[in-house]
């Protein structure tokens, strides 16, 4: 018997020129745009893409260990960490090859579009986030054989 695990996904993203700062390495502000494709892939795989526009970011934190440079391929692993009444906390790890580059967390809250404030997750959304395990990701091919 397998124990259900929270939804997670792995995506690769190339560091583009506009992601770098004057020193030539990735600018700290580019990790959120780097984590967002992973979130989009995760929600798409769960058939929850309709949540976009209703789940604004309310908290973001990151710890850096290494730099990424223009052209590097970063691998982002995004996992559901905790599902609250109306909030969702993701954790993410960014690696380049075998090196851990950064780790962080992103918290979103589901808003009620018809009124101010938040609204609780429907049971089926909560179940998908909490129990779907590893989902198919988006991996780059880095060499041609």
XYZ file of C-alpha atoms in Angstrom:
145
model
C 0.000 0.000 0.000
C 1.396 3.382 -0.994
C 0.923 6.399 1.207
C -0.371 9.438 -0.717
C 2.131 12.265 -1.004
C 1.591 15.929 -1.848
C 1.713 17.036 -5.467
C 5.153 17.899 -6.874
C 6.753 18.551 -10.233
C 10.233 19.087 -11.711
C 10.905 21.552 -14.532
C 14.041 22.812 -16.223
C 14.560 26.454 -17.101
C 17.461 28.052 -18.948
C 18.912 31.233 -17.395
C 18.272 33.871 -20.053
C 20.251 37.078 -20.559
C 17.449 39.209 -19.067
C 17.627 37.057 -15.893
C 21.167 38.230 -15.139
C 22.471 41.336 -13.400
C 25.516 43.531 -14.068
C 27.792 40.893 -12.497
C 26.680 38.351 -15.118
C 24.888 35.925 -12.820
C 21.196 35.454 -12.166
C 19.514 38.304 -10.342
C 17.755 37.383 -7.098
C 14.407 38.544 -8.445
C 14.414 35.910 -11.211
C 13.740 32.934 -8.948
C 10.031 33.743 -8.659
C 9.635 33.800 -12.458
C 11.667 30.577 -12.380
C 9.350 28.911 -9.879
C 6.194 30.059 -11.664
C 6.588 27.680 -14.657
C 6.854 24.839 -12.145
C 3.668 26.027 -10.435
C 1.942 26.341 -13.832
C 2.999 22.800 -14.784
C 1.835 21.410 -11.434
C -1.582 23.090 -11.626
C -1.956 22.118 -15.290
C -1.205 18.443 -14.500
C -3.844 18.586 -11.743
C -6.406 20.216 -14.097
C -6.396 23.240 -11.789
C -5.040 25.868 -14.209
C -8.257 27.811 -13.616
C -6.866 28.827 -10.234
C -4.563 31.358 -11.901
C -5.926 34.825 -11.305
C -7.433 33.767 -7.986
C -4.293 32.755 -6.048
C -2.080 35.810 -5.498
C 1.309 35.431 -3.847
C 1.339 36.682 -0.272
C 4.782 35.485 0.861
C 8.051 34.549 -0.794
C 11.307 33.449 0.799
C 14.538 32.114 -0.619
C 17.972 31.078 0.606
C 20.783 31.206 -1.928
C 23.758 28.825 -1.935
C 25.286 29.279 -5.416
C 25.025 31.548 -8.437
C 23.505 30.712 -11.798
C 25.041 32.145 -14.948
C 23.656 33.023 -18.361
C 22.916 29.813 -20.275
C 22.866 27.546 -17.209
C 19.990 25.112 -16.982
C 18.315 25.289 -13.601
C 16.168 22.413 -12.378
C 13.296 23.530 -10.170
C 11.520 20.993 -7.965
C 8.275 22.439 -6.630
C 6.254 20.583 -3.993
C 3.102 21.285 -2.061
C 4.236 21.744 1.532
C 1.030 22.679 3.314
C -2.588 23.301 2.376
C -4.402 25.604 4.793
C -8.051 26.599 4.814
C -7.527 29.028 1.922
C -3.726 29.203 1.658
C -1.189 26.979 -0.043
C 2.527 26.869 0.700
C 4.878 25.518 -1.933
C 8.496 24.640 -1.274
C 11.014 24.685 -4.092
C 14.605 23.627 -4.624
C 16.728 24.938 -7.477
C 19.697 22.879 -8.644
C 22.254 23.152 -11.412
C 23.759 19.772 -12.154
C 24.534 18.256 -8.770
C 24.785 21.624 -6.994
C 21.984 22.996 -4.837
C 21.636 26.626 -5.896
C 18.684 27.847 -3.814
C 15.704 26.746 -1.804
C 12.645 28.641 -0.828
C 8.933 28.796 -0.285
C 6.024 30.549 -1.917
C 2.641 31.074 -0.263
C -0.544 31.814 -2.202
C -4.080 32.452 -0.977
C -7.247 31.647 -2.875
C -9.297 34.810 -3.163
C -13.025 35.152 -3.479
C -13.498 36.946 -6.793
C -16.980 38.146 -5.889
C -15.991 39.744 -2.569
C -13.012 40.828 -0.512
C -10.998 38.249 1.378
C -10.161 34.621 0.847
C -12.249 31.534 0.278
C -11.669 27.933 1.375
C -10.324 25.291 -0.984
C -12.987 22.946 -2.363
C -12.508 19.365 -1.138
C -11.485 18.049 -4.587
C -8.829 20.779 -4.972
C -7.456 20.045 -1.503
C -7.333 16.306 -2.272
C -5.506 16.879 -5.567
C -2.916 19.142 -3.922
C -2.365 16.897 -0.919
C -2.405 13.424 -2.509
C -1.289 13.487 -6.168
C 2.419 12.727 -5.677
C 5.061 13.316 -8.366
C 3.572 14.624 -11.598
C 5.125 14.653 -15.092
C 7.460 17.632 -15.425
C 9.141 19.536 -18.218
C 12.755 18.521 -18.731
C 15.178 20.029 -21.240
C 17.409 17.885 -23.370
C 20.905 19.202 -22.781
C 22.789 17.105 -25.340
C 22.087 15.488 -28.673
C 23.218 11.885 -29.114
